[in-house]
Amino acid sequence: MDIDEFLDRELSDLGLQTDKTEKLETEPWIKEEFEPSPLVENIKTNLSKGNLEQAEQSYVQLWHVLMEQKLRWNKELYEQLSFLNRQFSSTLNYAYNEVKKKADHIYELINRARASLREGKKEMPFKLYSEIEEINNSIPNVFFEEKKIIQEQIMNFYNELRNITDNELVKRIYALVQETNQIIGKITLSIRSNDMINAIVNYNKCIELYSQIPEGFLRRKNSIGMQLLDIYKSLSIYTEMSNLQKQLNQTSQPLQFQQRTPSTSFAQTSNVSSKSMLVSAKKERAKRNIEKGFYNEASKDIQEALQLEPNDAEAKVMHAKIKTLQ
């Protein structure tokens, strides 16, 4: 005797109506109250595909359906949940074994990454961390406890990696600030000795270095920025005065141009010298950028140098070299 027959007999003995009695008393076109739930097929499909999270959502909804029945017996729903429980158990056991394998792999990668850090290999730890995150993201969220333990280990390693990276960044910024301050000192000396060409060349170097200081170092940037603003003001005034003087010379003495051959020759020599200094400065800056791995900036410097002096052999060689590095 199954549970349905048992319940029908017990309820009849008590003088209560059974489901069978209710069906007889109702009109023939009324459907049976308990119909198969579409959630069951949804759960089966997701379990077969290994989509545990989606299956869990439907499984919870199906349990809500059962709870809404209070204690009223529903054989079909009972059998569906019993079947699904067994299927869940089998799928979860397999998935749990896979989670353990992934966890072991993650711990192995963390150990390898830490060894790389100790050996001073800078790129490998980041590559391994990316692989670790990818594996961790593939672990279903239904294994909350297991995933929490794994994430704690990953976070510990991430903090180690972040501390080392931050320390290296601080060292690099400190070196950058030192170099910038040294060049500012040279600019100040050049302005005092009226060597404006060198002052302008070094000012351009300073601006490039200043732009490389990232966010988070505002105190450093503010201190350097105040000095650069003073230099900018002095050099801007000098540039404006020079341009005005050239305009005055061109408008007030057009007839004397042919008679002042010596002065003209001196001006031409001065311009050639200035152009040569600018070309040399841009090549030196390009060399430093190549050493730092800033190939786009180096390319820009060399192109500007070649615009000033198209036949410069060294600049041509550097331009060809940068193309192979980009």
mmCIF file of C-alpha atoms in Angstrom:
data_model
loop_
_atom_site.group_PDB
_atom_site.id
_atom_site.type_symbol
_atom_site.label_atom_id
_atom_site.label_comp_id
_atom_site.label_asym_id
_atom_site.label_seq_id
_atom_site.Cartn_x
_atom_site.Cartn_y
_atom_site.Cartn_z
ATOM 1 C CA MET A 1 0.000 0.000 0.000
ATOM 2 C CA ASP A 2 1.467 3.382 -1.012
ATOM 3 C CA ILE A 3 1.118 6.578 0.983
ATOM 4 C CA ASP A 4 -1.760 7.876 -1.207
ATOM 5 C CA GLU A 5 -3.915 4.835 -0.486
ATOM 6 C CA PHE A 6 -3.008 5.003 3.203
ATOM 7 C CA LEU A 7 -4.030 8.673 3.427
ATOM 8 C CA ASP A 8 -7.282 8.079 1.555
ATOM 9 C CA ARG A 9 -8.254 5.254 3.914
ATOM 10 C CA GLU A 10 -7.334 7.188 7.051
ATOM 11 C CA LEU A 11 -9.256 10.279 5.973
ATOM 12 C CA SER A 12 -12.318 8.171 5.056
ATOM 13 C CA ASP A 13 -12.274 6.533 8.485
ATOM 14 C CA LEU A 14 -12.298 9.979 10.055
ATOM 15 C CA GLY A 15 -15.235 11.018 7.942
ATOM 16 C CA LEU A 16 -13.189 13.570 6.017
ATOM 17 C CA GLN A 17 -13.111 14.127 2.275
ATOM 18 C CA THR A 18 -10.220 12.772 0.243
ATOM 19 C CA ASP A 19 -8.837 14.046 -3.047
ATOM 20 C CA LYS A 20 -10.736 11.278 -4.816
ATOM 21 C CA THR A 21 -14.008 12.377 -3.152
ATOM 22 C CA GLU A 22 -13.391 15.998 -4.121
ATOM 23 C CA LYS A 23 -12.780 15.020 -7.730
ATOM 24 C CA LEU A 24 -16.074 13.167 -7.867
ATOM 25 C CA GLU A 25 -17.980 16.139 -6.449
ATOM 26 C CA THR A 26 -16.523 18.731 -8.797
ATOM 27 C CA GLU A 27 -17.542 19.356 -12.388
ATOM 28 C CA PRO A 28 -15.727 17.180 -14.946
ATOM 29 C CA TRP A 29 -14.095 20.114 -16.736
ATOM 30 C CA ILE A 30 -12.218 21.331 -13.628
ATOM 31 C CA LYS A 31 -8.483 20.401 -13.820
ATOM 32 C CA GLU A 32 -6.663 18.586 -11.049
ATOM 33 C CA GLU A 33 -5.310 21.104 -8.547
ATOM 34 C CA PHE A 34 -1.677 19.941 -8.584
ATOM 35 C CA GLU A 35 -0.080 20.094 -12.034
ATOM 36 C CA PRO A 36 3.521 19.193 -12.902
ATOM 37 C CA SER A 37 5.761 22.226 -12.376
ATOM 38 C CA PRO A 38 7.734 23.607 -15.388
ATOM 39 C CA LEU A 39 10.570 24.255 -12.942
ATOM 40 C CA VAL A 40 11.459 20.561 -12.948
ATOM 41 C CA GLU A 41 12.447 20.477 -16.613
ATOM 42 C CA ASN A 42 14.354 23.715 -16.158
ATOM 43 C CA ILE A 43 16.358 22.175 -13.299
ATOM 44 C CA LYS A 44 17.059 18.981 -15.247
ATOM 45 C CA THR A 45 18.319 20.962 -18.255
ATOM 46 C CA ASN A 46 20.627 23.151 -16.172
ATOM 47 C CA LEU A 47 22.004 20.180 -14.224
ATOM 48 C CA SER A 48 22.782 18.317 -17.443
ATOM 49 C CA LYS A 49 24.722 21.358 -18.644
ATOM 50 C CA GLY A 50 26.492 21.829 -15.309
ATOM 51 C CA ASN A 51 24.768 25.179 -14.667
ATOM 52 C CA LEU A 52 24.507 24.703 -10.918
ATOM 53 C CA GLU A 53 23.687 28.309 -10.076
ATOM 54 C CA GLN A 54 20.708 28.465 -12.447
ATOM 55 C CA ALA A 55 19.557 25.029 -11.303
ATOM 56 C CA GLU A 56 19.735 26.137 -7.678
ATOM 57 C CA GLN A 57 17.457 29.114 -8.350
ATOM 58 C CA SER A 58 14.740 26.912 -9.869
ATOM 59 C CA TYR A 59 15.234 24.305 -7.131
ATOM 60 C CA VAL A 60 14.577 26.924 -4.446
ATOM 61 C CA GLN A 61 11.424 28.056 -6.275
ATOM 62 C CA LEU A 62 10.191 24.465 -6.421
ATOM 63 C CA TRP A 63 10.645 24.124 -2.665
ATOM 64 C CA HIS A 64 8.565 27.281 -2.233
ATOM 65 C CA VAL A 65 5.795 25.572 -4.173
ATOM 66 C CA LEU A 66 5.979 22.637 -1.769
ATOM 67 C CA MET A 67 5.909 24.911 1.287
ATOM 68 C CA GLU A 68 2.827 26.675 -0.011
ATOM 69 C CA GLN A 69 1.007 23.314 0.175
ATOM 70 C CA LYS A 70 1.402 23.445 3.961
ATOM 71 C CA LEU A 71 0.986 19.780 4.980
ATOM 72 C CA ARG A 72 -1.354 18.805 2.200
ATOM 73 C CA TRP A 73 0.001 15.713 0.482
ATOM 74 C CA ASN A 74 1.176 16.100 -3.151
ATOM 75 C CA LYS A 75 2.583 12.864 -4.463
ATOM 76 C CA GLU A 76 3.781 14.258 -7.791
ATOM 77 C CA LEU A 77 5.671 17.162 -6.240
ATOM 78 C CA TYR A 78 7.137 14.847 -3.606
ATOM 79 C CA GLU A 79 8.435 12.427 -6.239
ATOM 80 C CA GLN A 80 9.828 15.238 -8.399
ATOM 81 C CA LEU A 81 11.795 16.716 -5.507
ATOM 82 C CA SER A 82 13.033 13.275 -4.446
ATOM 83 C CA PHE A 83 14.323 12.613 -7.950
ATOM 84 C CA LEU A 84 15.927 16.064 -8.159
ATOM 85 C CA ASN A 85 17.591 15.668 -4.763
ATOM 86 C CA ARG A 86 19.299 12.499 -5.960
ATOM 87 C CA GLN A 87 20.341 14.178 -9.203
ATOM 88 C CA PHE A 88 21.647 17.220 -7.340
ATOM 89 C CA SER A 89 23.628 14.980 -5.004
ATOM 90 C CA SER A 90 25.330 13.205 -7.897
ATOM 91 C CA THR A 91 26.088 16.443 -9.775
ATOM 92 C CA LEU A 92 27.342 18.213 -6.653
ATOM 93 C CA ASN A 93 29.725 15.376 -5.776
ATOM 94 C CA TYR A 94 31.289 15.556 -9.222
ATOM 95 C CA ALA A 95 31.437 19.376 -9.175
ATOM 96 C CA TYR A 96 32.941 19.387 -5.665
ATOM 97 C CA ASN A 97 35.786 17.144 -6.833
ATOM 98 C CA GLU A 98 36.405 19.581 -9.678
ATOM 99 C CA VAL A 99 36.475 22.491 -7.209
ATOM 100 C CA LYS A 100 39.108 20.673 -5.129
ATOM 101 C CA LYS A 101 41.258 20.188 -8.238
ATOM 102 C CA LYS A 102 40.927 23.861 -9.142
ATOM 103 C CA ALA A 103 41.774 24.908 -5.591
ATOM 104 C CA ASP A 104 44.931 22.764 -5.622
ATOM 105 C CA HIS A 105 45.901 24.282 -8.971
ATOM 106 C CA ILE A 106 45.360 27.804 -7.620
ATOM 107 C CA TYR A 107 47.547 27.104 -4.562
ATOM 108 C CA GLU A 108 50.261 25.706 -6.832
ATOM 109 C CA LEU A 109 50.161 28.841 -9.017
ATOM 110 C CA ILE A 110 50.340 31.083 -5.940
ATOM 111 C CA ASN A 111 53.473 29.251 -4.763
ATOM 112 C CA ARG A 112 55.033 29.607 -8.210
ATOM 113 C CA ALA A 113 54.197 33.318 -8.294
ATOM 114 C CA ARG A 114 55.749 33.874 -4.860
ATOM 115 C CA ALA A 115 58.901 32.071 -5.981
ATOM 116 C CA SER A 116 59.049 34.355 -9.030
ATOM 117 C CA LEU A 117 58.759 37.406 -6.760
ATOM 118 C CA ARG A 118 61.692 36.188 -4.652
ATOM 119 C CA GLU A 119 63.750 35.654 -7.817
ATOM 120 C CA GLY A 120 63.019 39.199 -8.973
ATOM 121 C CA LYS A 121 60.976 38.159 -12.018
ATOM 122 C CA LYS A 122 58.559 41.058 -12.379
ATOM 123 C CA GLU A 123 56.292 39.948 -15.228
ATOM 124 C CA MET A 124 55.666 36.309 -14.250
ATOM 125 C CA PRO A 125 53.766 36.977 -10.952
ATOM 126 C CA PHE A 126 51.267 39.219 -12.753
ATOM 127 C CA LYS A 127 50.772 36.651 -15.508
ATOM 128 C CA LEU A 128 50.163 33.918 -12.922
ATOM 129 C CA TYR A 129 47.799 36.153 -10.931
ATOM 130 C CA SER A 130 45.704 36.665 -14.053
ATOM 131 C CA GLU A 131 45.530 32.885 -14.528
ATOM 132 C CA ILE A 132 44.576 32.421 -10.857
ATOM 133 C CA GLU A 133 41.687 34.888 -11.155
ATOM 134 C CA GLU A 134 40.411 33.148 -14.275
ATOM 135 C CA ILE A 135 40.319 29.763 -12.523
ATOM 136 C CA ASN A 136 38.680 31.238 -9.417
ATOM 137 C CA ASN A 137 35.938 32.871 -11.503
ATOM 138 C CA SER A 138 35.119 29.482 -13.032
ATOM 139 C CA ILE A 139 34.213 28.011 -9.608
ATOM 140 C CA PRO A 140 30.406 28.068 -9.124
ATOM 141 C CA ASN A 141 29.097 30.371 -6.412
ATOM 142 C CA VAL A 142 27.088 27.490 -4.924
ATOM 143 C CA PHE A 143 30.340 26.410 -3.222
ATOM 144 C CA PHE A 144 30.426 29.500 -1.028
ATOM 145 C CA GLU A 145 32.462 28.039 1.842
ATOM 146 C CA GLU A 146 35.099 26.487 -0.392
ATOM 147 C CA LYS A 147 35.351 29.620 -2.532
ATOM 148 C CA LYS A 148 35.747 31.847 0.539
ATOM 149 C CA ILE A 149 38.825 29.859 1.664
ATOM 150 C CA ILE A 150 40.323 30.052 -1.834
ATOM 151 C CA GLN A 151 39.670 33.795 -2.106
ATOM 152 C CA GLU A 152 41.393 34.432 1.229
ATOM 153 C CA GLN A 153 44.557 32.798 -0.133
ATOM 154 C CA ILE A 154 44.302 34.773 -3.369
ATOM 155 C CA MET A 155 43.807 38.030 -1.453
ATOM 156 C CA ASN A 156 46.875 37.367 0.699
ATOM 157 C CA PHE A 157 48.966 36.871 -2.425
ATOM 158 C CA TYR A 158 47.405 39.938 -4.083
ATOM 159 C CA ASN A 159 48.391 42.091 -1.085
ATOM 160 C CA GLU A 160 51.991 40.832 -1.351
ATOM 161 C CA LEU A 161 52.018 41.603 -5.053
ATOM 162 C CA ARG A 162 50.489 45.031 -4.494
ATOM 163 C CA ASN A 163 52.998 45.956 -1.774
ATOM 164 C CA ILE A 164 55.956 45.050 -3.977
ATOM 165 C CA THR A 165 54.466 46.906 -6.933
ATOM 166 C CA ASP A 166 53.731 49.980 -4.821
ATOM 167 C CA ASN A 167 57.267 49.985 -3.400
ATOM 168 C CA GLU A 168 58.729 49.807 -6.896
ATOM 169 C CA LEU A 169 56.445 52.624 -8.022
ATOM 170 C CA VAL A 170 57.535 54.813 -5.110
ATOM 171 C CA LYS A 171 61.197 54.193 -5.979
ATOM 172 C CA ARG A 172 60.593 55.042 -9.636
ATOM 173 C CA ILE A 173 58.710 58.244 -8.763
ATOM 174 C CA TYR A 174 61.430 59.246 -6.295
ATOM 175 C CA ALA A 175 64.047 58.860 -9.052
ATOM 176 C CA LEU A 176 61.813 60.815 -11.447
ATOM 177 C CA VAL A 177 61.395 63.662 -8.956
ATOM 178 C CA GLN A 178 65.137 63.769 -8.297
ATOM 179 C CA GLU A 179 65.922 63.973 -12.011
ATOM 180 C CA THR A 180 63.314 66.708 -12.481
ATOM 181 C CA ASN A 181 64.742 68.788 -9.617
ATOM 182 C CA GLN A 182 68.260 68.446 -11.032
ATOM 183 C CA ILE A 183 67.117 69.717 -14.424
ATOM 184 C CA ILE A 184 65.246 72.604 -12.765
ATOM 185 C CA GLY A 185 68.558 73.559 -11.150
ATOM 186 C CA LYS A 186 70.229 73.594 -14.575
ATOM 187 C CA ILE A 187 67.423 75.733 -16.011
ATOM 188 C CA THR A 188 67.817 78.271 -13.212
ATOM 189 C CA LEU A 189 71.559 78.546 -13.890
ATOM 190 C CA SER A 190 70.945 78.900 -17.643
ATOM 191 C CA ILE A 191 68.443 81.733 -17.112
ATOM 192 C CA ARG A 192 70.864 83.552 -14.779
ATOM 193 C CA SER A 193 73.637 83.311 -17.400
ATOM 194 C CA ASN A 194 71.184 84.339 -20.160
ATOM 195 C CA ASP A 195 71.615 80.966 -21.917
ATOM 196 C CA MET A 196 67.983 80.801 -22.951
ATOM 197 C CA ILE A 197 68.390 78.107 -25.597
ATOM 198 C CA ASN A 198 69.573 75.546 -23.039
ATOM 199 C CA ALA A 199 66.954 76.774 -20.590
ATOM 200 C CA ILE A 200 64.161 76.103 -23.120
ATOM 201 C CA VAL A 201 65.549 72.657 -24.029
ATOM 202 C CA ASN A 202 65.745 71.638 -20.367
ATOM 203 C CA TYR A 203 62.317 73.114 -19.648
ATOM 204 C CA ASN A 204 60.812 70.806 -22.299
ATOM 205 C CA LYS A 205 62.590 67.857 -20.650
ATOM 206 C CA CYS A 206 61.156 68.862 -17.287
ATOM 207 C CA ILE A 207 57.611 69.114 -18.606
ATOM 208 C CA GLU A 208 57.842 65.585 -20.026
ATOM 209 C CA LEU A 209 59.193 64.169 -16.765
ATOM 210 C CA TYR A 210 56.571 66.068 -14.773
ATOM 211 C CA SER A 211 53.765 64.568 -16.876
ATOM 212 C CA GLN A 212 55.014 61.056 -16.011
ATOM 213 C CA ILE A 213 54.335 61.502 -12.283
ATOM 214 C CA PRO A 214 51.038 59.607 -11.721
ATOM 215 C CA GLU A 215 48.064 60.404 -9.497
ATOM 216 C CA GLY A 216 48.622 59.869 -5.803
ATOM 217 C CA PHE A 217 51.809 61.945 -5.630
ATOM 218 C CA LEU A 218 50.165 65.383 -5.487
ATOM 219 C CA ARG A 219 52.571 66.838 -2.925
ATOM 220 C CA ARG A 220 55.529 66.045 -5.194
ATOM 221 C CA LYS A 221 53.728 67.358 -8.270
ATOM 222 C CA ASN A 222 52.655 70.541 -6.490
ATOM 223 C CA SER A 223 56.191 71.352 -5.347
ATOM 224 C CA ILE A 224 57.686 70.818 -8.804
ATOM 225 C CA GLY A 225 54.746 72.554 -10.479
ATOM 226 C CA MET A 226 55.325 75.776 -8.547
ATOM 227 C CA GLN A 227 58.954 75.912 -9.741
ATOM 228 C CA LEU A 228 58.002 75.092 -13.324
ATOM 229 C CA LEU A 229 55.423 77.893 -13.350
ATOM 230 C CA ASP A 230 58.104 80.445 -12.414
ATOM 231 C CA ILE A 231 60.359 79.097 -15.182
ATOM 232 C CA TYR A 232 57.470 79.126 -17.651
ATOM 233 C CA LYS A 233 56.816 82.799 -16.855
ATOM 234 C CA SER A 234 60.463 83.791 -17.378
ATOM 235 C CA LEU A 235 60.867 81.853 -20.636
ATOM 236 C CA SER A 236 57.528 83.071 -21.991
ATOM 237 C CA ILE A 237 58.552 86.713 -21.401
ATOM 238 C CA TYR A 238 61.895 86.053 -23.095
ATOM 239 C CA THR A 239 60.174 84.404 -26.100
ATOM 240 C CA GLU A 240 57.701 87.268 -26.490
ATOM 241 C CA MET A 241 60.454 89.893 -26.322
ATOM 242 C CA SER A 242 62.556 87.999 -28.868
ATOM 243 C CA ASN A 243 59.632 87.781 -31.294
ATOM 244 C CA LEU A 244 58.896 91.502 -30.900
ATOM 245 C CA GLN A 245 62.544 92.364 -31.469
ATOM 246 C CA LYS A 246 62.587 90.311 -34.686
ATOM 247 C CA GLN A 247 59.457 92.076 -35.917
ATOM 248 C CA LEU A 248 60.988 95.494 -35.154
ATOM 249 C CA ASN A 249 64.182 94.582 -36.977
ATOM 250 C CA GLN A 250 62.263 93.395 -40.039
ATOM 251 C CA THR A 251 60.061 96.514 -40.266
ATOM 252 C CA SER A 252 62.534 99.279 -39.346
ATOM 253 C CA GLN A 253 65.637 98.242 -41.349
ATOM 254 C CA PRO A 254 64.575 96.529 -44.588
ATOM 255 C CA LEU A 255 66.988 98.575 -46.732
ATOM 256 C CA GLN A 256 70.071 97.770 -44.685
ATOM 257 C CA PHE A 257 69.742 94.028 -45.130
ATOM 258 C CA GLN A 258 72.261 93.797 -47.959
ATOM 259 C CA GLN A 259 74.743 96.171 -46.246
ATOM 260 C CA ARG A 260 74.918 94.189 -42.955
ATOM 261 C CA THR A 261 76.409 91.017 -44.271
ATOM 262 C CA PRO A 262 78.584 90.373 -41.168
ATOM 263 C CA SER A 263 75.619 90.688 -38.795
ATOM 264 C CA THR A 264 73.473 88.568 -41.028
ATOM 265 C CA SER A 265 76.170 85.943 -41.141
ATOM 266 C CA PHE A 266 76.412 85.984 -37.341
ATOM 267 C CA ALA A 267 72.623 85.584 -37.027
ATOM 268 C CA GLN A 268 72.638 82.693 -39.448
ATOM 269 C CA THR A 269 75.498 81.062 -37.537
ATOM 270 C CA SER A 270 73.592 81.566 -34.297
ATOM 271 C CA ASN A 271 70.450 80.008 -35.770
ATOM 272 C CA VAL A 272 72.401 77.017 -37.073
ATOM 273 C CA SER A 273 73.976 76.570 -33.649
ATOM 274 C CA SER A 274 70.585 76.740 -31.921
ATOM 275 C CA LYS A 275 69.089 74.253 -34.354
ATOM 276 C CA SER A 276 71.998 71.884 -33.814
ATOM 277 C CA MET A 277 71.558 72.080 -30.045
ATOM 278 C CA LEU A 278 67.831 71.349 -30.356
ATOM 279 C CA VAL A 279 68.491 68.352 -32.598
ATOM 280 C CA SER A 280 71.072 67.008 -30.122
ATOM 281 C CA ALA A 281 68.699 67.549 -27.206
ATOM 282 C CA LYS A 282 65.870 65.704 -28.954
ATOM 283 C CA LYS A 283 68.160 62.779 -29.798
ATOM 284 C CA GLU A 284 69.345 62.526 -26.199
ATOM 285 C CA ARG A 285 65.783 62.632 -24.945
ATOM 286 C CA ALA A 286 64.832 59.921 -27.449
ATOM 287 C CA LYS A 287 67.675 57.714 -26.158
ATOM 288 C CA ARG A 288 66.420 58.047 -22.588
ATOM 289 C CA ASN A 289 62.858 57.277 -23.649
ATOM 290 C CA ILE A 290 64.052 54.144 -25.473
ATOM 291 C CA GLU A 291 65.806 52.966 -22.301
ATOM 292 C CA LYS A 292 62.595 53.474 -20.337
ATOM 293 C CA GLY A 293 60.496 51.704 -22.949
ATOM 294 C CA PHE A 294 58.621 54.870 -24.011
ATOM 295 C CA TYR A 295 58.917 54.108 -27.725
ATOM 296 C CA ASN A 296 56.106 56.385 -28.910
ATOM 297 C CA GLU A 297 57.662 59.383 -27.144
ATOM 298 C CA ALA A 298 61.094 58.482 -28.556
ATOM 299 C CA SER A 299 59.628 58.274 -32.068
ATOM 300 C CA LYS A 300 58.087 61.721 -31.685
ATOM 301 C CA ASP A 301 61.439 63.209 -30.563
ATOM 302 C CA ILE A 302 63.325 61.678 -33.506
ATOM 303 C CA GLN A 303 60.719 62.812 -36.021
ATOM 304 C CA GLU A 304 61.022 66.356 -34.686
ATOM 305 C CA ALA A 305 64.830 66.107 -34.897
ATOM 306 C CA LEU A 306 64.607 64.938 -38.526
ATOM 307 C CA GLN A 307 62.279 67.829 -39.349
ATOM 308 C CA LEU A 308 64.966 70.184 -38.090
ATOM 309 C CA GLU A 309 67.841 68.279 -39.700
ATOM 310 C CA PRO A 310 66.641 65.737 -42.318
ATOM 311 C CA ASN A 311 70.184 64.553 -43.124
ATOM 312 C CA ASP A 312 71.228 63.726 -39.557
ATOM 313 C CA ALA A 313 72.624 60.174 -39.889
ATOM 314 C CA GLU A 314 72.302 59.271 -36.200
ATOM 315 C CA ALA A 315 68.670 60.388 -36.114
ATOM 316 C CA LYS A 316 67.901 58.249 -39.179
ATOM 317 C CA VAL A 317 69.448 55.185 -37.526
ATOM 318 C CA MET A 318 67.511 55.778 -34.309
ATOM 319 C CA HIS A 319 64.297 56.227 -36.274
ATOM 320 C CA ALA A 320 64.809 52.839 -37.960
ATOM 321 C CA LYS A 321 65.604 51.213 -34.588
ATOM 322 C CA ILE A 322 62.473 52.584 -32.921
ATOM 323 C CA LYS A 323 60.306 51.126 -35.682
ATOM 324 C CA THR A 324 61.583 47.645 -34.844
ATOM 325 C CA LEU A 325 60.816 48.189 -31.135
ATOM 326 C CA GLN A 326 57.269 49.541 -31.459
#
